[in-house]
Coordinates of C-alpha atoms and ligand atoms in Angstrom, one line a residue:
X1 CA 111.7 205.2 107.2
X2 CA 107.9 205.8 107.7
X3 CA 105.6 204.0 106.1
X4 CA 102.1 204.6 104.6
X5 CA 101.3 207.8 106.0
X6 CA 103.3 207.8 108.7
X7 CA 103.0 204.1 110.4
X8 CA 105.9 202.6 111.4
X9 CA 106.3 199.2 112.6
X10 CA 108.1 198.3 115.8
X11 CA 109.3 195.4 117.8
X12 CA 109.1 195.2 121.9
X13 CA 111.4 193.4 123.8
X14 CA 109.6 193.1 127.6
X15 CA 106.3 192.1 128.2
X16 CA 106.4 193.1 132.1
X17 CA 104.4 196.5 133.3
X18 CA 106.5 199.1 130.8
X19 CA 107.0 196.8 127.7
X20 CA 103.0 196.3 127.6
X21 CA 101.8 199.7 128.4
X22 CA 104.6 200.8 125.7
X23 CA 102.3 198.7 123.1
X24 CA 99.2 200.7 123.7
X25 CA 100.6 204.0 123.5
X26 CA 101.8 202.6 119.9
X27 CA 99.0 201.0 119.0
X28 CA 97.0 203.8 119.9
X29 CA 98.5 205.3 117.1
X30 CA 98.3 203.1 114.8
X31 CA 101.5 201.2 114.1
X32 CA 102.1 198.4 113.9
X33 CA 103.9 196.2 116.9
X34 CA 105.1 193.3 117.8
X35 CA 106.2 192.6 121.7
X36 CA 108.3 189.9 122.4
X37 CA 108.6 188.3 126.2
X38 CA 110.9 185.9 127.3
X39 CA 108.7 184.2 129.7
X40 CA 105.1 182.2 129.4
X41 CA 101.8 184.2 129.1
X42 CA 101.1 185.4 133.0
X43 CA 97.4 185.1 131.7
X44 CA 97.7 181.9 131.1
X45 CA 100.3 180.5 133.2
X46 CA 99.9 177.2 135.2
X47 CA 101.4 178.6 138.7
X48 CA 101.5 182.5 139.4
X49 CA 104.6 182.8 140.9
X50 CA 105.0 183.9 144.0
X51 CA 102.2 185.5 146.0
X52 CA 100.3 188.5 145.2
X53 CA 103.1 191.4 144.6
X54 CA 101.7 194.8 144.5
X55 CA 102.9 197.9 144.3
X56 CA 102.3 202.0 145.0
X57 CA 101.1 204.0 142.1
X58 CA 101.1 207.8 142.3
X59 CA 100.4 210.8 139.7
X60 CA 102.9 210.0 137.4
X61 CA 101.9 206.4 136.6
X62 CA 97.8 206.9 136.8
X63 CA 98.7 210.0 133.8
X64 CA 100.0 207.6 131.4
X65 CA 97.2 205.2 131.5
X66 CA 94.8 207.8 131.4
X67 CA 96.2 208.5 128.1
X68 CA 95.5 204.9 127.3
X69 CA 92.2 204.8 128.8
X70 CA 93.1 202.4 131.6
X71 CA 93.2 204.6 134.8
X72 CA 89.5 203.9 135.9
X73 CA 89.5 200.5 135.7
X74 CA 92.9 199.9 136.9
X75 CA 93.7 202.5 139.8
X76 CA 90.1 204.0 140.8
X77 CA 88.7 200.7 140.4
X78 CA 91.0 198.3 141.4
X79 CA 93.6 200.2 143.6
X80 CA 93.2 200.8 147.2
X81 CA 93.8 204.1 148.5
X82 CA 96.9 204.6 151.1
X83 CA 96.1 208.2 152.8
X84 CA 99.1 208.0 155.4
X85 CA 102.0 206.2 156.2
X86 CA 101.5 203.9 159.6
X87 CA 104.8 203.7 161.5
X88 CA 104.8 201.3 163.9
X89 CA 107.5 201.2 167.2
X90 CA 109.0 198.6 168.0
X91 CA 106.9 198.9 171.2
X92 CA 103.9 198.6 169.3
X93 CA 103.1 201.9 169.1
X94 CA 101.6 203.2 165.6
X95 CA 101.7 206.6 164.4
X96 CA 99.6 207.7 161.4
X97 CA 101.0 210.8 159.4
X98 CA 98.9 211.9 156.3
X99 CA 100.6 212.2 153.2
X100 CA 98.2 215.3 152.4
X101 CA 95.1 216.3 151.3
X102 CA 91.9 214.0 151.2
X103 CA 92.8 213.5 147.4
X104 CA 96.8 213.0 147.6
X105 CA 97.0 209.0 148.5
X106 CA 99.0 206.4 146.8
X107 CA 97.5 203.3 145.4
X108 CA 98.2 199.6 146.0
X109 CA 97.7 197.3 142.8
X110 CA 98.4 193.8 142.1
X111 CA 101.6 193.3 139.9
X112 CA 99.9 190.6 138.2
X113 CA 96.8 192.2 137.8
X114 CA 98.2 195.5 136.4
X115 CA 100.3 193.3 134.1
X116 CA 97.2 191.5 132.1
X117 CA 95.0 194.1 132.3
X118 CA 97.4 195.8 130.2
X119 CA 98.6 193.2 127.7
X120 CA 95.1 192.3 127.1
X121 CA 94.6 195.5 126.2
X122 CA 97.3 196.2 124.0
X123 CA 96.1 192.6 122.1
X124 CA 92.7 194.3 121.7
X125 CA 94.5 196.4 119.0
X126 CA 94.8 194.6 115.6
X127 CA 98.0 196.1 114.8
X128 CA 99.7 194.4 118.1
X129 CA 100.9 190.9 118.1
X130 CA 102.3 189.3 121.3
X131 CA 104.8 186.5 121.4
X132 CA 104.9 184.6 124.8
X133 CA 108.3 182.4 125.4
X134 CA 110.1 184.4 122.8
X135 CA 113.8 186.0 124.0
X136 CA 116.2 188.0 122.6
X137 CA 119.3 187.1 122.2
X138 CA 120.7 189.5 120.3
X139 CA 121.0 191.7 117.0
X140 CA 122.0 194.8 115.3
X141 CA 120.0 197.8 116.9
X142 CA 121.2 200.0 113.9
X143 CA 119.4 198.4 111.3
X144 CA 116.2 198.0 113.9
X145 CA 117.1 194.4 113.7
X146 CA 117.3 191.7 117.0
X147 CA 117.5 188.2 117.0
X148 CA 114.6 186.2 118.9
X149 CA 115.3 182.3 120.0
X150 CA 111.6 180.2 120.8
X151 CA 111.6 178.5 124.0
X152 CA 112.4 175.0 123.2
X153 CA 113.9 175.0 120.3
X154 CA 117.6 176.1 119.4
X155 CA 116.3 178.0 116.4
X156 CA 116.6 181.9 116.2
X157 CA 115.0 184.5 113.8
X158 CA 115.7 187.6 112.9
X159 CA 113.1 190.7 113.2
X160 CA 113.2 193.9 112.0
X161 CA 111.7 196.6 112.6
X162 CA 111.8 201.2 112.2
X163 CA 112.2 201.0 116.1
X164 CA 112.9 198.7 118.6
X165 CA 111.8 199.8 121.9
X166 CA 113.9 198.0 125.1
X167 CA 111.8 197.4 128.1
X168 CA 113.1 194.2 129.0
X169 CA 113.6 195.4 132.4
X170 CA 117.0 196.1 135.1
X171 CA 119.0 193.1 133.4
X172 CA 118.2 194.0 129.9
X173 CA 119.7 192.2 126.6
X174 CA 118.7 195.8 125.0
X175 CA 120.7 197.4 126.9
X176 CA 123.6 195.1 126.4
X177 CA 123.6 195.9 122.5
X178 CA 123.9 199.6 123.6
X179 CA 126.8 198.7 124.9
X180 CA 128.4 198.8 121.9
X181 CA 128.1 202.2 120.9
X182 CA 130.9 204.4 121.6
X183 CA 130.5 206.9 124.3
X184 CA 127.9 204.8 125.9
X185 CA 128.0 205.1 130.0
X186 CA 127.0 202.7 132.2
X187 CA 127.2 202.1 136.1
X188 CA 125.5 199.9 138.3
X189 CA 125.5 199.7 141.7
X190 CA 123.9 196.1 144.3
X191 CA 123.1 197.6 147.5
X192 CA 123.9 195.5 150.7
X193 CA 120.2 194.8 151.5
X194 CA 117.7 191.9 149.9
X195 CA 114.7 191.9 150.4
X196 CA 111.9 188.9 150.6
X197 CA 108.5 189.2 150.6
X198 CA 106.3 187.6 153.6
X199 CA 102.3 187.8 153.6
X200 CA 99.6 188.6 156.4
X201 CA 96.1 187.0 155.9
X202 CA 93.1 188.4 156.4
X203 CA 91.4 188.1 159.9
X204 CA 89.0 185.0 160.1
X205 CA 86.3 187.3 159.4
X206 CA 87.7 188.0 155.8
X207 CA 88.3 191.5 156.9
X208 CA 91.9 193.3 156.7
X209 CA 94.2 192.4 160.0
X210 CA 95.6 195.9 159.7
X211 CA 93.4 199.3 159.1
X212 CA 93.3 199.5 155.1
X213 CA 94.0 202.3 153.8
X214 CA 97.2 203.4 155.1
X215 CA 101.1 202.2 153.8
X216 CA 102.5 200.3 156.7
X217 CA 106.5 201.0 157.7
X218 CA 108.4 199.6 160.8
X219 CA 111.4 201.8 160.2
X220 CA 114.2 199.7 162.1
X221 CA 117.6 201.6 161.0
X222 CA 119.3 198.5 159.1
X223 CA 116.2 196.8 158.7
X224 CA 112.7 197.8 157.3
X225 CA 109.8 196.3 156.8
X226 CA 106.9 197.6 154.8
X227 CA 103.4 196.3 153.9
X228 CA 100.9 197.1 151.3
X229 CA 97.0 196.1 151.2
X230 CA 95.8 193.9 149.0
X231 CA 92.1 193.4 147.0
X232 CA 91.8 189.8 148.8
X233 CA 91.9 191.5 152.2
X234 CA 95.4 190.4 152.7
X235 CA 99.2 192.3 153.1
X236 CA 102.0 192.1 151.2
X237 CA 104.9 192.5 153.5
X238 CA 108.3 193.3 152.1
X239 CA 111.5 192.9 154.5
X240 CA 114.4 194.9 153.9
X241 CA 117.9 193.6 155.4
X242 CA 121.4 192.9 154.8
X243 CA 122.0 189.4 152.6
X244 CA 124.5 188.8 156.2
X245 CA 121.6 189.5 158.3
X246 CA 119.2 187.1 156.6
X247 CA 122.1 184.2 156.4
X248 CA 122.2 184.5 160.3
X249 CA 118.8 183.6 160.6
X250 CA 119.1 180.1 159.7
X251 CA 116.8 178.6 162.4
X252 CA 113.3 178.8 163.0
X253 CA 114.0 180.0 166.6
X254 CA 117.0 182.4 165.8
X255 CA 114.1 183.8 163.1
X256 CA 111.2 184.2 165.8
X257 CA 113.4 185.7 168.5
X258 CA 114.8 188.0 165.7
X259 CA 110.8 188.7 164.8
X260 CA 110.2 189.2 168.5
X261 CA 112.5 191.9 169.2
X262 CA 112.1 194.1 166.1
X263 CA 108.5 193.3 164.5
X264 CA 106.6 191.9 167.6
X265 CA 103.4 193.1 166.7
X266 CA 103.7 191.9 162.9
X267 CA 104.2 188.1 164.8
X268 CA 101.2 187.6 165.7
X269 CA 99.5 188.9 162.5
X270 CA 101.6 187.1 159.6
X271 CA 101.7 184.1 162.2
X272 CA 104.6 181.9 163.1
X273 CA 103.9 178.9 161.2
X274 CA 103.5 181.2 158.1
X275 CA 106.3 183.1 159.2
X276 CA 109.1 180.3 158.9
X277 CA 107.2 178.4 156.4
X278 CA 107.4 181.5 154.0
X279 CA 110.9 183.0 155.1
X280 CA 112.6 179.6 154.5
X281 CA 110.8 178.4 151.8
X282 CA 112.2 181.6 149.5
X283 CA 115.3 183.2 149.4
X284 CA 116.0 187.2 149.7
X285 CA 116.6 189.0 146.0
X286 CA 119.0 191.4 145.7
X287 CA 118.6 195.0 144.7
X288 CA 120.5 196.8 141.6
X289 CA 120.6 200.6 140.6
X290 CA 121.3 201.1 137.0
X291 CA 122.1 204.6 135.5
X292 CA 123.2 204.9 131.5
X293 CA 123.3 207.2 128.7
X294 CA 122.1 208.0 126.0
X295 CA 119.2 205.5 125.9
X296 CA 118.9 205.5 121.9
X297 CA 120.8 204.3 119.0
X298 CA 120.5 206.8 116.0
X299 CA 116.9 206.4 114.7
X300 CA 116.3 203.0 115.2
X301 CA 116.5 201.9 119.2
X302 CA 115.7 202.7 122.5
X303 CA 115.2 201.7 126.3
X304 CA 112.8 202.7 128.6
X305 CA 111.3 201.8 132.0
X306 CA 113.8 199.7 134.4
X307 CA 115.6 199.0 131.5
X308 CA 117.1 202.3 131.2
X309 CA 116.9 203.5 135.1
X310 CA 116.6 200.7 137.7
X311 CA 116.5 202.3 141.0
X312 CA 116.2 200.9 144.8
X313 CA 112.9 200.4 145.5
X314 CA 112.8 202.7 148.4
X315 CA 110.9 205.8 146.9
X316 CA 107.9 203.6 145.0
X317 CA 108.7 205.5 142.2
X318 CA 110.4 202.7 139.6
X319 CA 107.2 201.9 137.3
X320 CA 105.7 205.4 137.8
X321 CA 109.0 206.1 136.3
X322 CA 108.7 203.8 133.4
X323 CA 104.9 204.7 132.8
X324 CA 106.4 208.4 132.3
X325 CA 108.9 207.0 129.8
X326 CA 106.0 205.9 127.5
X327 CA 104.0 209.5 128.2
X328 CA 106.5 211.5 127.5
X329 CA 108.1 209.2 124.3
X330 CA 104.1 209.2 123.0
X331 CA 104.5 213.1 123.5
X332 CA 107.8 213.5 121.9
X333 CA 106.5 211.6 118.7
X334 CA 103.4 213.7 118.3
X335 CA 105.7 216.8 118.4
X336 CA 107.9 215.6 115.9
X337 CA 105.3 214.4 114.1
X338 CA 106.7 210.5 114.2
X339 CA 110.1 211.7 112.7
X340 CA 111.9 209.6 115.2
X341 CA 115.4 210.6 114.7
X342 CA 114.2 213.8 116.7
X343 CA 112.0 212.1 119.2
X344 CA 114.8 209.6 120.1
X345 CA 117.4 212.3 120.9
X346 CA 114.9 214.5 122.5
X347 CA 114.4 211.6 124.6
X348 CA 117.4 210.9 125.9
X349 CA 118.1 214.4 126.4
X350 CA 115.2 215.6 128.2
X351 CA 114.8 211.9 130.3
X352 CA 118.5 211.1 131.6
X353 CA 118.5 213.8 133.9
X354 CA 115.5 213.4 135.7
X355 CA 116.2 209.8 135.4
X356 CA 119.4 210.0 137.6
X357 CA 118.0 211.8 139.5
X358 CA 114.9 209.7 140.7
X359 CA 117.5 206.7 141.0
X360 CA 119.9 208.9 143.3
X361 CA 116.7 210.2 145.5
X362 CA 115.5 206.1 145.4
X363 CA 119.3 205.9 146.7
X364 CA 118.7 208.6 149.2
X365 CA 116.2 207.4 150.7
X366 CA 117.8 204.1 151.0
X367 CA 120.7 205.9 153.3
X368 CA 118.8 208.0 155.0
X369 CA 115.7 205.6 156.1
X370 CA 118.3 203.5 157.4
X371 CA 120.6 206.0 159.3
X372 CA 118.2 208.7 160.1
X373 CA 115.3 207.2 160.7
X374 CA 116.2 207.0 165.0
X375 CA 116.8 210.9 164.8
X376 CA 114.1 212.5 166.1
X377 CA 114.8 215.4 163.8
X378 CA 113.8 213.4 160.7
X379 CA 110.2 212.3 161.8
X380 CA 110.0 216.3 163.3
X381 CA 110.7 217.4 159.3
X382 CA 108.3 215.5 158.0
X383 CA 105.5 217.1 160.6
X384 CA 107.1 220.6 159.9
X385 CA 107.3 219.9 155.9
X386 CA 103.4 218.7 156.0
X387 CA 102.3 221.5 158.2
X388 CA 104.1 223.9 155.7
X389 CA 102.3 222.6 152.9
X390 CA 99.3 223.3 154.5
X391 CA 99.8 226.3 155.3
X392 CA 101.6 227.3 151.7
X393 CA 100.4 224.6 149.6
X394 CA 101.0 225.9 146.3
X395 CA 104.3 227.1 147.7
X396 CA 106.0 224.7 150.3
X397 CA 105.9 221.2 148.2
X398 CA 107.7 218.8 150.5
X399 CA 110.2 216.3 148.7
X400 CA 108.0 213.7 149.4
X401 CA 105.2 215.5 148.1
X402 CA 106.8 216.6 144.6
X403 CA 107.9 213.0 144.0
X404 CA 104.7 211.3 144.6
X405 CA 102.0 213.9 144.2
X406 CA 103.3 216.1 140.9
X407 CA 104.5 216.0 137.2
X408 CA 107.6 217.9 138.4
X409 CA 110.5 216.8 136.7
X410 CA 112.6 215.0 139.4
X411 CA 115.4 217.0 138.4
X412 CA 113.4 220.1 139.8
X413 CA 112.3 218.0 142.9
X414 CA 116.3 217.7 144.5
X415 CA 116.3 221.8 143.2
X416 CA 113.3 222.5 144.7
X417 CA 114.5 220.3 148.3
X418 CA 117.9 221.9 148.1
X419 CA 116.1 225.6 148.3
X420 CA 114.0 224.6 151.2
X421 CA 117.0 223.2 153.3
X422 CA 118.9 226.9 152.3
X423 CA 115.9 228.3 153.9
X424 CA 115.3 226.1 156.7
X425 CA 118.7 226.6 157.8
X426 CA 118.7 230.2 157.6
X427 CA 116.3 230.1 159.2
X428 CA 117.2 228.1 162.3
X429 CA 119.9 230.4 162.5
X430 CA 117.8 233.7 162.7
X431 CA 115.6 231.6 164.9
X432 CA 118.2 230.4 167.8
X433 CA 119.5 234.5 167.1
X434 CA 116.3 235.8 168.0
X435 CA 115.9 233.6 171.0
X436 CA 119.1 234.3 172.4
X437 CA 118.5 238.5 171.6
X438 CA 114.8 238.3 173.1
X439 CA 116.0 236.2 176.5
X440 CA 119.0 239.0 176.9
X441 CA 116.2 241.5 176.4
X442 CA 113.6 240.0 178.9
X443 CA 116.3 239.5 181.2
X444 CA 117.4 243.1 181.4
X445 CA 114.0 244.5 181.5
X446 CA 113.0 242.3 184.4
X447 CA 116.7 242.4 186.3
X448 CA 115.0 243.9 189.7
X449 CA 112.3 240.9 189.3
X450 CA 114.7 238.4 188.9
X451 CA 116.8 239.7 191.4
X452 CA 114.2 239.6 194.2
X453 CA 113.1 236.1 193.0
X454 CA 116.9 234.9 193.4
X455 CA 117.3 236.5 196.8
X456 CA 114.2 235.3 197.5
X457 CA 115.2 231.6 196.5
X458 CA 118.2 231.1 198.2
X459 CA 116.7 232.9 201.6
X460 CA 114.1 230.0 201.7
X461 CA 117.0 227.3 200.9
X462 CA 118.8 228.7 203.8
X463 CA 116.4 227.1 205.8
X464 CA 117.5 223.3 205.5
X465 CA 120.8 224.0 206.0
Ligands
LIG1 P1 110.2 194.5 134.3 O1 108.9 194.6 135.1 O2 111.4 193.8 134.9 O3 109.8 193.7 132.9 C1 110.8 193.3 132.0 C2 110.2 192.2 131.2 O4 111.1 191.9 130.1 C3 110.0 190.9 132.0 O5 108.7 190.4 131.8 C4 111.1 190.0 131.4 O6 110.7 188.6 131.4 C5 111.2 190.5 130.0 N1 112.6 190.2 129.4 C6 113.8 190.4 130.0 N2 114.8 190.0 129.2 C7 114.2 189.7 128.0 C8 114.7 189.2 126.7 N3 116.0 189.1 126.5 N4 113.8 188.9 125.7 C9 112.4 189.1 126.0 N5 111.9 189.5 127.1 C10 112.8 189.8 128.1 N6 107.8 200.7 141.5 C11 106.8 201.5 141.8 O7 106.4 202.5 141.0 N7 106.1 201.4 143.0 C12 106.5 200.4 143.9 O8 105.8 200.4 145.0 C13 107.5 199.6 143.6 N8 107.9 198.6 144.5 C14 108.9 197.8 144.1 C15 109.4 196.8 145.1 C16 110.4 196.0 144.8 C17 110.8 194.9 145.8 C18 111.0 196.1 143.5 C19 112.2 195.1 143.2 C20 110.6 197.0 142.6 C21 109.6 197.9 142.9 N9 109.2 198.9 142.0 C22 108.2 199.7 142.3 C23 109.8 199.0 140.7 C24 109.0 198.3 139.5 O9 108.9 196.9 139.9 C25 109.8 198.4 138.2 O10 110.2 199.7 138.0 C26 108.9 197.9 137.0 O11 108.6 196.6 137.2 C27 109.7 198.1 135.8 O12 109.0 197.6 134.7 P2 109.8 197.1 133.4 O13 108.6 196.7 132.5 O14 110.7 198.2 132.9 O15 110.6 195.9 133.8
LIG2 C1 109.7 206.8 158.4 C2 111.0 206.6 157.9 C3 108.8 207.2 157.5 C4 109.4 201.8 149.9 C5 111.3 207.0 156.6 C6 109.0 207.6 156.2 C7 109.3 205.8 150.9 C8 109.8 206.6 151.8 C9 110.4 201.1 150.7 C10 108.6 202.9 151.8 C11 107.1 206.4 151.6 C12 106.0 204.0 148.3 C13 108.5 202.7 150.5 C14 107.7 207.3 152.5 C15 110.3 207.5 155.7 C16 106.7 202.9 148.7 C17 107.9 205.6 150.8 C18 109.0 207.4 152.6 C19 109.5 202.2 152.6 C20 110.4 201.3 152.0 C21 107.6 203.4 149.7 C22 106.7 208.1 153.4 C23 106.6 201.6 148.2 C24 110.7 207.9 154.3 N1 106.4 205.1 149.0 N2 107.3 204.7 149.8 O1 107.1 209.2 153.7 O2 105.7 207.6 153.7 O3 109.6 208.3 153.6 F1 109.5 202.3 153.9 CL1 111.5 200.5 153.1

């Protein structure tokens, strides 16, 4: 299958954040590739749609551009810095808790931006040729073949390729031709939350309404609300709710009294106007968690990035996810030196457990922000989990932590969580043990003490009676 010296030529179907970071890990080495997307050049595109989407990059996403070349420009430069999480009360009360050191922060960065940056860089490669309004429709991922219709016209052509690489994203036609296969497994699962996306402006003085550097959550049981800085001084604001909850608000006033009594202080900052302007001028998406396997067909196909592991949104970790697809694919061809029979299995071997495992802790999170999130106990781990890490830092790595701030494979993170909770547990026990032993103790030692204090007590309460 290779071609001179090793070059191989492959097709890319996706032009969103995987599909076009995917073309400069390829190009990079020097095959040749052609990317197909189904909708219009975002560069070039009349209307953006929709506001400005960002999202949270952490360790695992900033790695596989640096491979590329693109993590200064895109994260350092571009990205703002979250240090903490801000969780505001419903009685306005904010709470800032530090996600750890001075250098362990998650980034903000435009969708849109991160999107062009990286196409444009991929076209900067002679070998890559991108085809806007282009869609796949279908083909025969054995022979590295798919069919591609143009926008417009009812024509289709076939393309073929040595690999055809799938990151066409949670819904994906790819994925669909897997299908196929025998012994293929799929499952996915729509949550009962949508979410919509809402926007604060910046102050009058072009300054950010809320302080900047921190990732805002109003943690409200069955509804959340999260918001994330952007470069113009502005927030992107996600809501979180049940598609019943956000069919109940069908007035302006049942919205504002809704606003009122769980977000009041975000009222005032998105503004009411804004507020029901926005909220009923869009409608809430829903939210899908796909798991499958294996993600390759013999030696000629494969998916990556949501394509082959959309998760719930509520761990940040989706394209950090699909970024360490394309690092860990770019690694698996250098160690089997392009053969990529090899690379593909390896891939799918290595990748589908950590991959179900990031969607069920994305899943995880979904449950527990919702039902544990009016515990005290749950904010009290946290504390305890970050004041461990300070303490042990190279050997108390809170879930959190190993998600967001490591290259642990998120198989090891639930491992590594399920041996803290055996020892936190323990250790309760021991602890409530101990208590219980040393008050017995205390109070034998001191029995004449606390005798004369009791005597002593109920002679002075003799005198009201
Ligand atoms: P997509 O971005 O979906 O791109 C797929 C591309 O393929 C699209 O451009 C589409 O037009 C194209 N396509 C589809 N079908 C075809 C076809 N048949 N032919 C040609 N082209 C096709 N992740 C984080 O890491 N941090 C976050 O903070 C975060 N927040 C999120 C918040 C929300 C509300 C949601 C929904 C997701 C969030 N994610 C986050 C996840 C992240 O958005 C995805 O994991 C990421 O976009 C996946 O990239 P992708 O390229 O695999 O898929
Ligand atoms: C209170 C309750 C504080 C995504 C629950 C923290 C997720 C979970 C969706 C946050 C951060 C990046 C995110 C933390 C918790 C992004 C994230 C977290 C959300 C929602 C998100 C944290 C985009 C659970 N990271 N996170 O610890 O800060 O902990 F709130 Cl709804």
């Amino acid at each position: 299958m290779e071609q001179d010296g090793g070059k191989i030529t492959v097709t890319i179907v996706g032009g969103g954040l995987v599909g076009a970071l995917s073309a400069c890990f390829f190009a990079k080495r020097g095959h040749k590739v052609r990317l197909y997307e189904y909708r219009e050049d975002i560069r070039t595109a009349e209307y953006a749609r929709g506001r400005s989407i960002n999202l949270a990059m952490s360790v695992r996403a900033r790695a596989a551009l640096a491979v590329v070349g693109l993590e200064g420009a895109l994260v350092r430069e571009h990205g703002i810095p979250m240090r903490a999480r801000m969780i505001h009360s419903r009685n306005g009360e904010r709470r800032a808790i530090p996600y750890g050191t001075s250098e362990q922060c998650i980034y903000s960065v435009g969708r849109k931006y991160l999107n062009e940056v990286l196409l444009t860089a991929a076209e900067k490669n002679p070998n890559v040729e991108l085809y806007f309004q282009h869609k796949m429709v279908g083909g025969d991922l054995s022979k590295g073949e798919i069919n591609v219709e143009v926008e417009g016209s009812k024509k289709q052509m076939m393309v073929k390729a040595d690999l055809v690489i799938g990151a066409d994203g949670a819904f994906s036609s790819v994925r669909k031709q897997l299908m196929k296969q025998p012994l293929f497994n799929y499952s996915q699962t729509y949550i009962e939350h949508g979410y919509m996306e809402l926007c604060i402006p910046p102050k009058k003085s072009g300054d950010f309404a809320m302080e900047a550097n921190y990732l805002h959550i109003w943690p409200r049981g069955n509804f959340m609300m999260i918001a994330l800085p952007n470069q113009d001084c502005s927030w992107t604001v996600t809501l979180f709710m049940p598609f019943e909850q956000f069919k109940s608000l069908d007035t302006p006033q049942k919205l504002l009294d809704f606003f009122n009594h769980f977000y009041p202080d975000a009222v005032p900052l998105i503004g009411e106007d804004r507020l029901v302007k926005d909220f009923f001028e869009s409608k809430p998406s829903p939210l899908v968690s796909v798991k499958c396997k294996p993600y390759h067909v013999g030696s000629s196909a494969i998916i990556i990035g949501d394509a082959a592991h959309a998760m719930v949104p509520f761990y940040g970790q989706g394209m950090n996810a699909g970024f360490e697809d394309c690092h860990i694919f770019d690694n698996l061809m250098t160690k089997h030196k392009n053969n990529l029979k090899k690379a593909l299995e390896e891939f799918s071997d290595y990748r589908n457990p950590d991959a179900e495992a990031i969607c069920n802790l994305a899943m995880y999170n979904y449950i527990e922000m919702r039902d544990l999130v009016n515990h005290p106990s749950f904010l009290l781990r946290k504390k305890f989990d970050m004041f461990a890490h300070w303490l042990m830092p190279n050997f108390w790595i809170p879930l959190y932590s190993s998600v967001t701030f490591s290259h642990m494979r998120y198989s090891l993170c639930i491992k590594n969580r399920e041996w803290q909770d055996k020892v936190l547990h323990r250790s309760m026990y021991f602890l409530s043990f101990a208590t219980i032993l040393g008050i017995s103790a205390v109070a034998y030692k001191c029995q004449d003490t606390i005798l004369n204090i009791y005597t002593s007590m109920i002679r002075s309460a003799h005198q009201y009676f």
